[in-house]
Tab-separated table of C-alpha atoms and ligand atoms in Angstrom:
chain	number	residue	atom	x	y	z
A	61	MET	CA	-10.476	25.457	71.569
A	62	ASP	CA	-11.613	26.583	68.136
A	63	THR	CA	-8.438	26.549	66.138
A	64	GLN	CA	-10.488	25.648	62.965
A	65	PHE	CA	-11.577	29.283	62.698
A	66	PHE	CA	-7.866	30.470	62.032
A	67	GLU	CA	-7.488	27.554	59.531
A	68	HIS	CA	-10.472	28.929	57.784
A	69	ILE	CA	-9.407	32.586	57.658
A	70	GLU	CA	-5.627	32.606	57.891
A	71	SER	CA	-3.269	31.932	54.862
A	72	GLU	CA	-1.342	28.760	54.509
A	73	VAL	CA	1.754	30.808	54.658
A	74	ARG	CA	1.297	30.687	58.555
A	75	THR	CA	4.186	28.965	60.298
A	76	TYR	CA	4.594	29.026	64.096
A	77	SER	CA	0.932	28.307	64.826
A	78	ARG	CA	1.399	25.201	63.073
A	79	SER	CA	4.019	23.866	65.541
A	80	PHE	CA	2.037	25.581	68.535
A	81	PRO	CA	-1.608	24.676	67.377
A	82	THR	CA	-3.455	26.716	70.599
A	83	ILE	CA	-4.788	30.241	71.201
A	84	PHE	CA	-2.585	32.170	73.310
A	85	ASP	CA	-3.901	35.058	75.502
A	86	ARG	CA	-1.335	36.427	78.113
A	87	ALA	CA	2.100	36.397	78.653
A	88	GLN	CA	4.653	37.671	81.530
A	89	GLY	CA	8.159	37.315	81.712
A	90	ALA	CA	9.162	33.721	80.223
A	91	LYS	CA	5.576	32.429	80.552
A	92	LEU	CA	2.530	32.296	78.218
A	93	TRP	CA	-0.939	31.161	78.775
A	94	THR	CA	-3.544	30.189	76.554
A	95	THR	CA	-7.194	31.230	76.502
A	96	ASP	CA	-8.236	28.225	78.699
A	97	GLY	CA	-5.490	29.004	80.943
A	98	THR	CA	-2.853	26.436	80.170
A	99	GLU	CA	0.777	27.573	81.104
A	100	TYR	CA	3.720	27.222	78.872
A	101	ILE	CA	7.389	28.286	79.407
A	102	ASP	CA	8.709	30.205	76.468
A	103	PHE	CA	11.956	29.162	74.941
A	104	LEU	CA	11.155	30.956	71.712
A	105	ALA	CA	10.423	34.369	72.945
A	106	GLY	CA	9.481	35.599	69.566
A	107	ALA	CA	12.629	34.019	67.896
A	108	GLY	CA	14.971	36.197	69.909
A	109	THR	CA	12.452	39.189	70.169
A	110	LEU	CA	11.691	39.235	73.715
A	111	ASN	CA	15.202	38.950	75.238
A	112	TYR	CA	13.688	40.911	78.431
A	113	GLY	CA	10.763	38.858	78.474
A	114	HIS	CA	7.030	39.264	77.800
A	115	ASN	CA	5.402	42.555	79.200
A	116	ASN	CA	8.503	43.624	81.031
A	117	PRO	CA	7.108	45.585	84.007
A	118	ASN	CA	9.668	48.320	84.024
A	119	LEU	CA	9.268	48.820	80.167
A	120	LYS	CA	5.387	48.403	80.502
A	121	GLY	CA	5.477	51.099	83.180
A	122	LYS	CA	7.211	53.838	80.831
A	123	LEU	CA	5.112	52.847	77.903
A	124	LEU	CA	1.803	53.512	79.762
A	125	GLU	CA	3.209	56.849	81.278
A	126	TYR	CA	4.043	57.803	77.784
A	127	ILE	CA	0.769	57.144	76.167
A	128	GLU	CA	-1.101	58.412	79.102
A	129	ARG	CA	0.559	62.129	78.558
A	130	ASP	CA	-0.219	61.690	74.815
A	131	GLY	CA	3.636	61.408	73.806
A	132	ILE	CA	3.955	61.177	69.904
A	133	VAL	CA	3.243	57.913	68.665
A	134	HIS	CA	3.621	58.264	65.039
A	135	GLY	CA	5.708	61.234	63.555
A	136	LEU	CA	7.361	59.810	60.451
A	137	ASP	CA	11.039	60.643	60.987
A	138	PHE	CA	10.331	63.924	63.299
A	139	TRP	CA	12.763	64.486	65.894
A	140	THR	CA	10.969	63.775	69.100
A	141	ASP	CA	11.474	63.532	72.682
A	142	ALA	CA	11.514	59.801	72.556
A	143	LYS	CA	13.770	59.597	69.981
A	144	GLN	CA	16.169	61.954	71.583
A	145	ASP	CA	16.187	59.895	74.704
A	146	PHE	CA	16.875	56.744	72.694
A	147	TYR	CA	19.654	58.037	70.722
A	148	ARG	CA	21.297	59.530	73.850
A	149	THR	CA	21.037	56.335	75.994
A	150	LEU	CA	22.327	54.382	73.112
A	151	GLU	CA	25.091	56.541	72.547
A	152	GLN	CA	26.136	56.839	76.264
A	153	LEU	CA	25.428	53.193	77.535
A	154	ILE	CA	26.230	51.215	74.201
A	155	LEU	CA	28.358	52.913	71.610
A	156	GLU	CA	30.626	55.308	73.386
A	157	PRO	CA	31.808	52.624	76.178
A	158	ARG	CA	32.408	50.288	73.219
A	159	GLY	CA	34.400	52.699	71.190
A	160	LEU	CA	32.090	52.716	68.363
A	161	ASP	CA	31.282	56.165	66.563
A	162	TYR	CA	28.109	55.262	64.335
A	163	LYS	CA	25.369	57.371	62.720
A	164	ILE	CA	21.859	55.931	63.017
A	165	GLN	CA	19.327	55.325	60.368
A	166	LEU	CA	15.898	54.043	61.242
A	167	PRO	CA	14.713	52.488	57.974
A	168	GLY	CA	11.325	50.861	58.458
A	169	PRO	CA	9.854	48.508	61.385
A	170	THR	CA	11.462	45.193	60.527
A	171	GLY	CA	14.771	43.546	60.361
A	172	THR	CA	14.776	42.943	56.764
A	173	ASN	CA	14.294	46.791	56.043
A	174	ALA	CA	17.629	47.340	57.948
A	175	VAL	CA	19.408	44.947	55.889
A	176	GLU	CA	18.052	46.435	52.601
A	177	ALA	CA	19.182	49.819	53.840
A	178	ALA	CA	22.677	48.250	54.620
A	179	ILE	CA	23.046	46.551	51.249
A	180	ARG	CA	21.889	49.731	49.256
A	181	LEU	CA	24.343	51.971	51.091
A	182	ALA	CA	27.161	49.449	50.580
A	183	ARG	CA	26.503	49.570	46.950
A	184	LYS	CA	26.105	53.370	46.906
A	185	VAL	CA	29.094	53.864	48.777
A	186	THR	CA	31.544	51.464	46.808
A	187	GLY	CA	30.122	51.631	43.489
A	188	ARG	CA	30.050	47.692	43.512
A	189	HIS	CA	26.689	45.606	43.345
A	190	ASN	CA	27.970	42.104	44.732
A	191	ILE	CA	27.378	41.345	48.391
A	192	LEU	CA	29.024	38.282	50.009
A	193	SER	CA	26.692	36.230	52.272
A	194	PHE	CA	27.260	32.951	53.724
A	195	THR	CA	25.815	29.412	53.571
A	196	ASN	CA	22.922	28.896	55.991
A	197	GLY	CA	22.725	32.808	56.504
A	198	PHE	CA	19.206	34.167	57.047
A	199	HIS	CA	18.800	38.146	56.268
A	200	GLY	CA	15.111	38.552	55.594
A	201	VAL	CA	12.696	37.952	52.956
A	202	THR	CA	12.537	41.344	51.085
A	203	MET	CA	14.233	41.159	47.609
A	204	GLY	CA	17.706	42.622	48.269
A	205	ALA	CA	17.881	40.761	51.760
A	206	LEU	CA	16.329	37.663	50.278
A	207	ALA	CA	19.330	37.304	47.734
A	208	THR	CA	21.741	37.119	50.798
A	209	THR	CA	19.462	34.357	52.349
A	210	GLY	CA	20.651	30.711	51.572
A	211	ASN	CA	17.606	28.773	52.292
A	212	ALA	CA	15.882	27.336	48.911
A	213	LYS	CA	12.495	27.595	50.706
A	214	PHE	CA	12.636	31.282	50.487
A	215	ARG	CA	14.760	31.821	47.464
A	216	ASN	CA	12.459	29.726	45.355
A	217	ASN	CA	9.591	31.801	45.991
A	218	LEU	CA	10.783	35.074	44.849
A	219	GLY	CA	9.283	34.786	41.342
A	220	VAL	CA	12.171	36.495	39.750
A	221	PRO	CA	15.837	35.490	40.089
A	222	ALA	CA	17.412	36.431	43.665
A	223	VAL	CA	20.527	38.429	42.243
A	224	GLY	CA	23.182	40.581	43.702
A	225	ALA	CA	24.833	38.239	46.144
A	226	GLN	CA	27.382	35.354	46.231
A	227	PHE	CA	27.534	32.678	48.745
A	228	MET	CA	30.718	31.761	50.761
A	229	PRO	CA	31.246	28.799	53.079
A	230	TYR	CA	30.674	29.704	56.668
A	231	ASP	CA	32.833	28.936	59.443
A	232	GLY	CA	32.737	25.012	59.865
A	233	TYR	CA	30.880	24.488	56.562
A	234	MET	CA	33.443	22.180	55.133
A	235	GLY	CA	34.043	20.396	58.708
A	236	GLU	CA	36.504	20.489	61.279
A	237	GLY	CA	39.924	21.372	60.097
A	238	VAL	CA	39.096	23.456	57.179
A	239	ASP	CA	39.389	27.320	57.481
A	240	THR	CA	36.756	28.467	54.895
A	241	LEU	CA	38.460	31.861	54.698
A	242	ASP	CA	41.500	30.175	52.919
A	243	TYR	CA	39.131	29.803	49.779
A	244	ILE	CA	37.397	33.207	50.345
A	245	GLU	CA	40.644	34.731	50.260
A	246	LYS	CA	42.029	33.076	47.374
A	247	ALA	CA	38.815	33.772	45.501
A	248	LEU	CA	38.954	37.447	46.111
A	249	ASP	CA	42.447	37.672	44.764
A	250	ASP	CA	42.147	35.324	41.927
A	251	GLY	CA	40.889	37.127	38.477
A	252	SER	CA	39.534	34.058	37.371
A	253	SER	CA	37.592	32.867	40.508
A	254	GLY	CA	34.361	34.181	39.015
A	255	LEU	CA	33.850	36.341	41.920
A	256	ASP	CA	33.031	39.982	41.203
A	257	HIS	CA	34.763	41.912	43.627
A	258	PRO	CA	32.157	42.745	46.493
A	259	ALA	CA	30.894	45.901	47.971
A	260	ALA	CA	30.291	44.204	51.322
A	261	VAL	CA	30.084	41.110	53.394
A	262	ILE	CA	26.849	40.439	55.518
A	263	VAL	CA	27.565	37.935	58.108
A	264	GLU	CA	25.840	36.693	61.474
A	265	VAL	CA	28.221	35.739	64.316
A	266	VAL	CA	25.724	33.111	65.274
A	267	GLN	CA	23.366	31.938	62.469
A	268	GLY	CA	19.807	32.037	64.092
A	269	GLU	CA	17.680	30.715	61.551
A	270	GLY	CA	20.418	28.503	59.993
A	271	GLY	CA	21.027	26.317	62.857
A	272	ILE	CA	22.830	28.152	65.613
A	273	ASN	CA	26.136	27.968	63.637
A	274	THR	CA	28.635	29.832	65.557
A	275	ALA	CA	31.642	31.445	63.918
A	276	SER	CA	34.813	31.494	65.878
A	277	ASP	CA	36.402	34.836	67.065
A	278	ALA	CA	39.548	33.981	65.052
A	279	TRP	CA	37.359	33.433	61.890
A	280	LEU	CA	35.580	36.606	62.295
A	281	LYS	CA	38.508	38.473	62.962
A	282	ARG	CA	40.316	37.039	59.924
A	283	LEU	CA	37.325	37.801	57.713
A	284	TYR	CA	37.337	41.222	58.987
A	285	ASP	CA	40.926	41.851	58.160
A	286	ILE	CA	40.327	40.345	54.824
A	287	CYS	CA	37.606	42.856	54.399
A	288	LYS	CA	39.610	45.889	55.726
A	289	GLN	CA	42.650	44.861	53.300
A	290	ARG	CA	40.397	44.700	50.179
A	291	ASP	CA	38.043	47.629	50.779
A	292	ILE	CA	35.204	45.453	51.415
A	293	LEU	CA	32.399	46.746	53.830
A	294	PHE	CA	31.704	44.444	56.659
A	295	ILE	CA	28.141	44.499	57.822
A	296	ALA	CA	27.361	42.428	60.872
A	297	ASP	CA	23.749	41.510	60.951
A	298	ASP	CA	23.095	41.393	64.734
A	299	ILE	CA	19.050	41.185	64.273
A	300	GLN	CA	18.869	37.870	66.198
A	301	ALA	CA	22.356	37.638	68.007
A	302	GLY	CA	22.347	41.211	69.101
A	303	CYS	CA	20.836	42.976	72.412
A	304	GLY	CA	22.739	40.670	74.870
A	305	ARG	CA	21.773	37.288	73.236
A	306	THR	CA	25.287	35.948	73.325
A	307	GLY	CA	26.258	37.258	76.386
A	308	LYS	CA	27.473	40.886	75.031
A	309	PHE	CA	25.304	43.695	73.779
A	310	PHE	CA	26.645	43.142	70.203
A	311	SER	CA	27.718	39.465	69.212
A	312	PHE	CA	30.824	40.749	67.512
A	313	GLU	CA	32.144	42.197	70.588
A	314	HIS	CA	33.595	38.742	71.668
A	315	ALA	CA	35.856	38.981	68.358
A	316	GLY	CA	36.888	42.526	69.017
A	317	ILE	CA	35.933	43.890	65.825
A	318	LYS	CA	34.453	47.091	64.815
A	319	PRO	CA	31.827	46.425	61.788
A	320	ASP	CA	31.430	49.155	59.227
A	321	MET	CA	27.548	48.556	59.571
A	322	VAL	CA	25.361	46.875	61.898
A	323	THR	CA	21.903	45.821	61.543
A	324	ASN	CA	19.608	45.483	64.791
A	325	SER	CA	15.994	44.962	65.294
A	326	LYS	CA	14.230	41.921	67.121
A	327	SER	CA	14.802	42.540	70.829
A	328	LEU	CA	15.872	46.468	70.180
A	329	SER	CA	12.564	47.792	71.356
A	330	GLY	CA	12.879	45.367	74.319
A	331	TYR	CA	9.054	44.902	74.494
A	332	GLY	CA	8.347	42.975	71.174
A	333	LEU	CA	7.252	46.396	69.266
A	334	PRO	CA	8.395	46.592	65.596
A	335	PHE	CA	11.752	48.545	65.573
A	336	ALA	CA	14.943	48.075	63.374
A	337	MET	CA	17.842	50.219	63.008
A	338	LEU	CA	21.002	50.395	60.785
A	339	MET	CA	24.222	51.788	62.397
A	340	MET	CA	27.043	52.952	60.074
A	341	ARG	CA	30.463	54.313	60.128
A	342	ARG	CA	30.049	57.957	60.196
A	343	ASP	CA	32.018	58.519	56.910
A	344	LEU	CA	29.758	56.081	55.190
A	345	ASP	CA	26.692	58.216	55.662
A	346	ILE	CA	26.399	59.363	52.143
A	347	TRP	CA	22.655	59.332	51.847
A	348	GLN	CA	20.882	62.317	50.156
A	349	PRO	CA	17.735	63.570	52.199
A	350	GLY	CA	14.667	61.188	51.750
A	351	GLN	CA	16.730	58.852	49.271
A	352	TYR	CA	15.650	55.959	51.598
A	353	ASN	CA	12.231	56.280	53.095
A	354	GLY	CA	9.082	54.991	54.778
A	355	THR	CA	6.146	55.614	56.862
A	356	PHE	CA	7.146	53.734	59.804
A	357	ARG	CA	10.714	55.013	60.416
A	358	GLY	CA	11.047	54.949	64.124
A	359	HIS	CA	8.327	53.906	66.335
A	360	ASN	CA	8.101	56.205	69.105
A	361	LEU	CA	6.747	53.674	71.569
A	362	ALA	CA	9.516	51.112	70.612
A	363	MET	CA	11.878	54.019	71.253
A	364	VAL	CA	10.597	54.716	74.678
A	365	THR	CA	10.916	51.000	75.642
A	366	ALA	CA	14.161	50.598	73.920
A	367	ALA	CA	15.791	53.373	75.759
A	368	GLU	CA	14.275	52.331	79.007
A	369	ALA	CA	15.603	48.477	78.406
A	370	LEU	CA	19.080	50.042	78.049
A	371	ARG	CA	19.037	51.835	81.221
A	372	GLN	CA	17.707	48.875	83.126
A	373	TYR	CA	20.007	46.005	81.804
A	374	TRP	CA	23.125	47.855	80.310
A	375	SER	CA	24.311	50.426	82.681
A	376	ASP	CA	26.624	48.028	83.901
A	377	ASP	CA	27.998	44.359	83.222
A	378	LYS	CA	25.668	42.569	85.615
A	379	PHE	CA	23.029	41.702	82.964
A	380	GLU	CA	25.643	40.197	80.543
A	381	ARG	CA	27.450	38.061	83.124
A	382	GLU	CA	23.871	36.617	84.073
A	383	VAL	CA	23.367	35.824	80.315
A	384	GLN	CA	26.648	34.017	80.198
A	385	ARG	CA	26.058	32.206	83.734
A	386	LYS	CA	22.485	30.888	82.263
A	387	GLY	CA	24.187	30.038	78.936
A	388	GLU	CA	26.375	27.723	80.674
A	389	ILE	CA	23.584	26.034	82.389
A	390	VAL	CA	21.791	25.310	79.010
A	391	ARG	CA	25.204	24.209	77.514
A	392	GLU	CA	25.547	21.525	80.121
A	393	ARG	CA	22.222	20.223	79.897
A	394	PHE	CA	22.158	20.429	75.926
A	395	ALA	CA	25.675	18.538	76.176
A	396	GLN	CA	23.876	15.872	78.510
A	397	MET	CA	21.019	15.466	76.314
A	398	ALA	CA	23.072	15.274	73.254
A	399	GLU	CA	25.102	12.610	75.003
A	400	MET	CA	21.726	10.457	75.869
A	401	LEU	CA	20.670	10.621	72.104
A	402	ASN	CA	23.963	9.382	71.037
A	403	GLN	CA	23.924	6.563	73.500
A	404	ALA	CA	20.665	5.651	71.623
A	405	GLY	CA	22.656	5.584	68.325
A	406	HIS	CA	21.781	9.115	67.223
A	407	ASN	CA	24.395	11.727	66.129
A	408	ALA	CA	23.930	14.803	68.398
A	409	SER	CA	25.799	17.632	69.520
A	410	GLU	CA	25.526	21.241	71.230
A	411	ARG	CA	26.553	24.377	70.075
A	412	GLY	CA	25.834	28.213	70.517
A	413	ARG	CA	26.951	31.264	72.575
A	414	GLY	CA	25.587	32.873	75.647
A	415	LEU	CA	21.596	32.142	75.562
A	416	MET	CA	21.508	31.297	71.894
A	417	ARG	CA	21.926	27.817	71.904
A	418	GLY	CA	21.159	24.788	69.822
A	419	LEU	CA	21.107	20.851	70.112
A	420	ASP	CA	21.756	19.507	66.856
A	421	VAL	CA	20.123	16.231	66.605
A	422	ASP	CA	21.087	15.708	62.869
A	423	ASN	CA	17.562	14.793	61.798
A	424	GLY	CA	14.595	17.225	61.185
A	425	ASP	CA	11.885	14.493	62.157
A	426	LEU	CA	13.642	13.724	65.252
A	427	ALA	CA	13.973	17.542	66.162
A	428	ASP	CA	10.208	17.721	65.599
A	429	ARG	CA	9.423	14.695	67.676
A	430	ILE	CA	11.456	16.061	70.558
A	431	THR	CA	9.684	19.692	70.424
A	432	HIS	CA	6.552	18.319	70.058
A	433	GLY	CA	6.908	16.295	72.997
A	434	ALA	CA	8.260	19.101	74.938
A	435	PHE	CA	5.103	21.330	73.894
A	436	GLU	CA	2.779	18.566	75.274
A	437	ARG	CA	4.795	19.088	78.604
A	438	GLY	CA	4.285	22.796	78.623
A	439	LEU	CA	7.518	24.187	76.726
A	440	VAL	CA	7.455	26.353	73.570
A	441	ILE	CA	10.509	25.598	71.617
A	442	GLU	CA	11.440	25.796	67.954
A	443	THR	CA	13.972	24.223	65.714
A	444	SER	CA	16.076	26.034	63.024
A	445	GLY	CA	18.726	24.858	60.424
A	446	GLN	CA	18.351	23.582	56.891
A	447	ALA	CA	16.177	20.597	57.733
A	448	GLY	CA	14.966	21.960	61.056
A	449	GLU	CA	17.528	19.368	62.632
A	450	VAL	CA	18.466	21.843	65.565
A	451	VAL	CA	16.482	22.428	68.550
A	452	LYS	CA	16.926	25.725	69.366
A	453	CYS	CA	16.879	27.471	72.815
A	454	LEU	CA	16.193	31.394	72.659
A	455	CYS	CA	14.763	31.830	76.162
A	456	PRO	CA	14.201	35.396	77.539
A	457	LEU	CA	17.572	36.305	78.980
A	458	THR	CA	15.730	37.640	81.942
A	459	ILE	CA	14.417	34.029	82.869
A	460	THR	CA	14.657	32.801	86.403
A	461	ASP	CA	16.765	29.676	87.160
A	462	GLU	CA	13.605	27.989	88.323
A	463	GLU	CA	11.985	28.531	85.227
A	464	LEU	CA	15.026	27.810	82.997
A	465	ASN	CA	15.625	24.487	84.805
A	466	ALA	CA	11.884	23.628	84.414
A	467	GLY	CA	11.779	24.033	80.666
A	468	LEU	CA	15.190	22.142	80.374
A	469	ASP	CA	13.555	19.386	82.394
A	470	MET	CA	10.628	19.376	80.129
A	471	LEU	CA	12.844	19.271	77.079
A	472	GLU	CA	14.853	16.533	78.601
A	473	ALA	CA	11.671	14.326	79.384
A	474	SER	CA	10.856	14.668	75.734
A	475	VAL	CA	14.349	13.583	74.593
A	476	ARG	CA	14.197	10.581	77.054
A	477	GLU	CA	10.904	9.608	75.517
A	478	VAL	CA	12.357	9.915	71.968
A	479	VAL	CA	15.212	7.504	73.057
A	480	GLY	CA	12.986	5.112	75.043
A	481	SER	CA	14.729	5.401	78.473
B	254	PLP	C1	14.615	37.768	62.087
B	254	PLP	C2	16.008	38.162	60.995
B	254	PLP	C3	16.147	39.074	59.973
B	254	PLP	C4	14.726	39.634	59.533
B	254	PLP	O1	14.086	40.371	60.381
B	254	PLP	P1	12.452	40.446	59.989
B	254	PLP	O2	12.252	41.528	61.104
B	254	PLP	O3	11.880	39.314	60.162
B	254	PLP	O4	12.525	41.095	58.734
B	254	PLP	C5	17.284	39.241	59.279
B	254	PLP	N1	18.397	38.735	59.850
B	254	PLP	C6	18.532	37.968	60.979
B	254	PLP	C7	19.860	37.351	61.368
B	254	PLP	C8	17.346	37.614	61.640
B	254	PLP	O5	17.462	36.819	62.560
């Protein structure tokens, strides 16, 4: 396989192709095939972009129909039939049943666009500049979003200072038994803490890139109350944890809170098409016409598949119960693998929610050895966390039990190899 051609032509900035140096060609559901026909099970799924699997047949059918009838593909921010269908379906199946009265902004095709829009709107609404974000948080790599992203790898390459945000300790950052919100609450109320009163906090309920760190419901609820009491907007970044990944459509549903703004992208189109949205409390929508624009605001093909994905999977609670059930399978198997690693003198543990699961092996090299071994056995799986120390399962939510167990078996075989048993 001529992978050297890619090395010749493609920038050194590439990442995932380094972990999986082969040439992929086709994909269906939870499976990928290379140009020479080698089959892989996909536990990466576009970093949580393919919750409904690759080339989901139901969504593909709607997409082909729409293309065949010359449905509008690009329309700037025109009102289109596809957009109407998406908005109506979203309102009926997702927002209304959850008591959420949001307006929608389609800011541009990627997650970081939605984060930029959220931050900018929060500043405009409050007249304040500071955004509180959290240790290990990841919110994208454009300038405003990057300022709220913790990882120095990204921050150090901006070329100008990353300004406009201050970092607070996420739930669990100080270890067991410390409620990091004690510090945050105190700093907010102390005129000498050095904290500029923030416009908003931006938080992931489960930190995807940061290592599958999971905020407890109690912590989130308390953070939410702290914000409410102090006129600070609460932005939930549900770009990776949304669309059912944690076992509910929105990750914050578990905590019973209603964020002021929500960002969504990755699996929103359901088909891997670029699509992002910002949802905002109705009264926060003080944008003037055209104040935030972009050529690709709402990709109609993505809206066609997004609407169909909502109809297919979110008309009742069957799908979310399935995600929770499969999540338990992964949890149990990760706990067993952690135990194997610990028996061999490592320091491993499992964590996560729904089908957003991590096996923390406390060592980036060890995690790499495990994922490389898994790839040799036919499993695509990545690491996350500050040192890449967390093996991360983001398999399609639609994965069959058979494929899920086969993938977990490959991962376990790799863990066994690493511990020499
Ligand atoms: C991926 C991600 C983003 C950025 O989305 P892009 O489409 O890569 O710009 C922002 N926030 C979270 C939580 C993400 O996982």
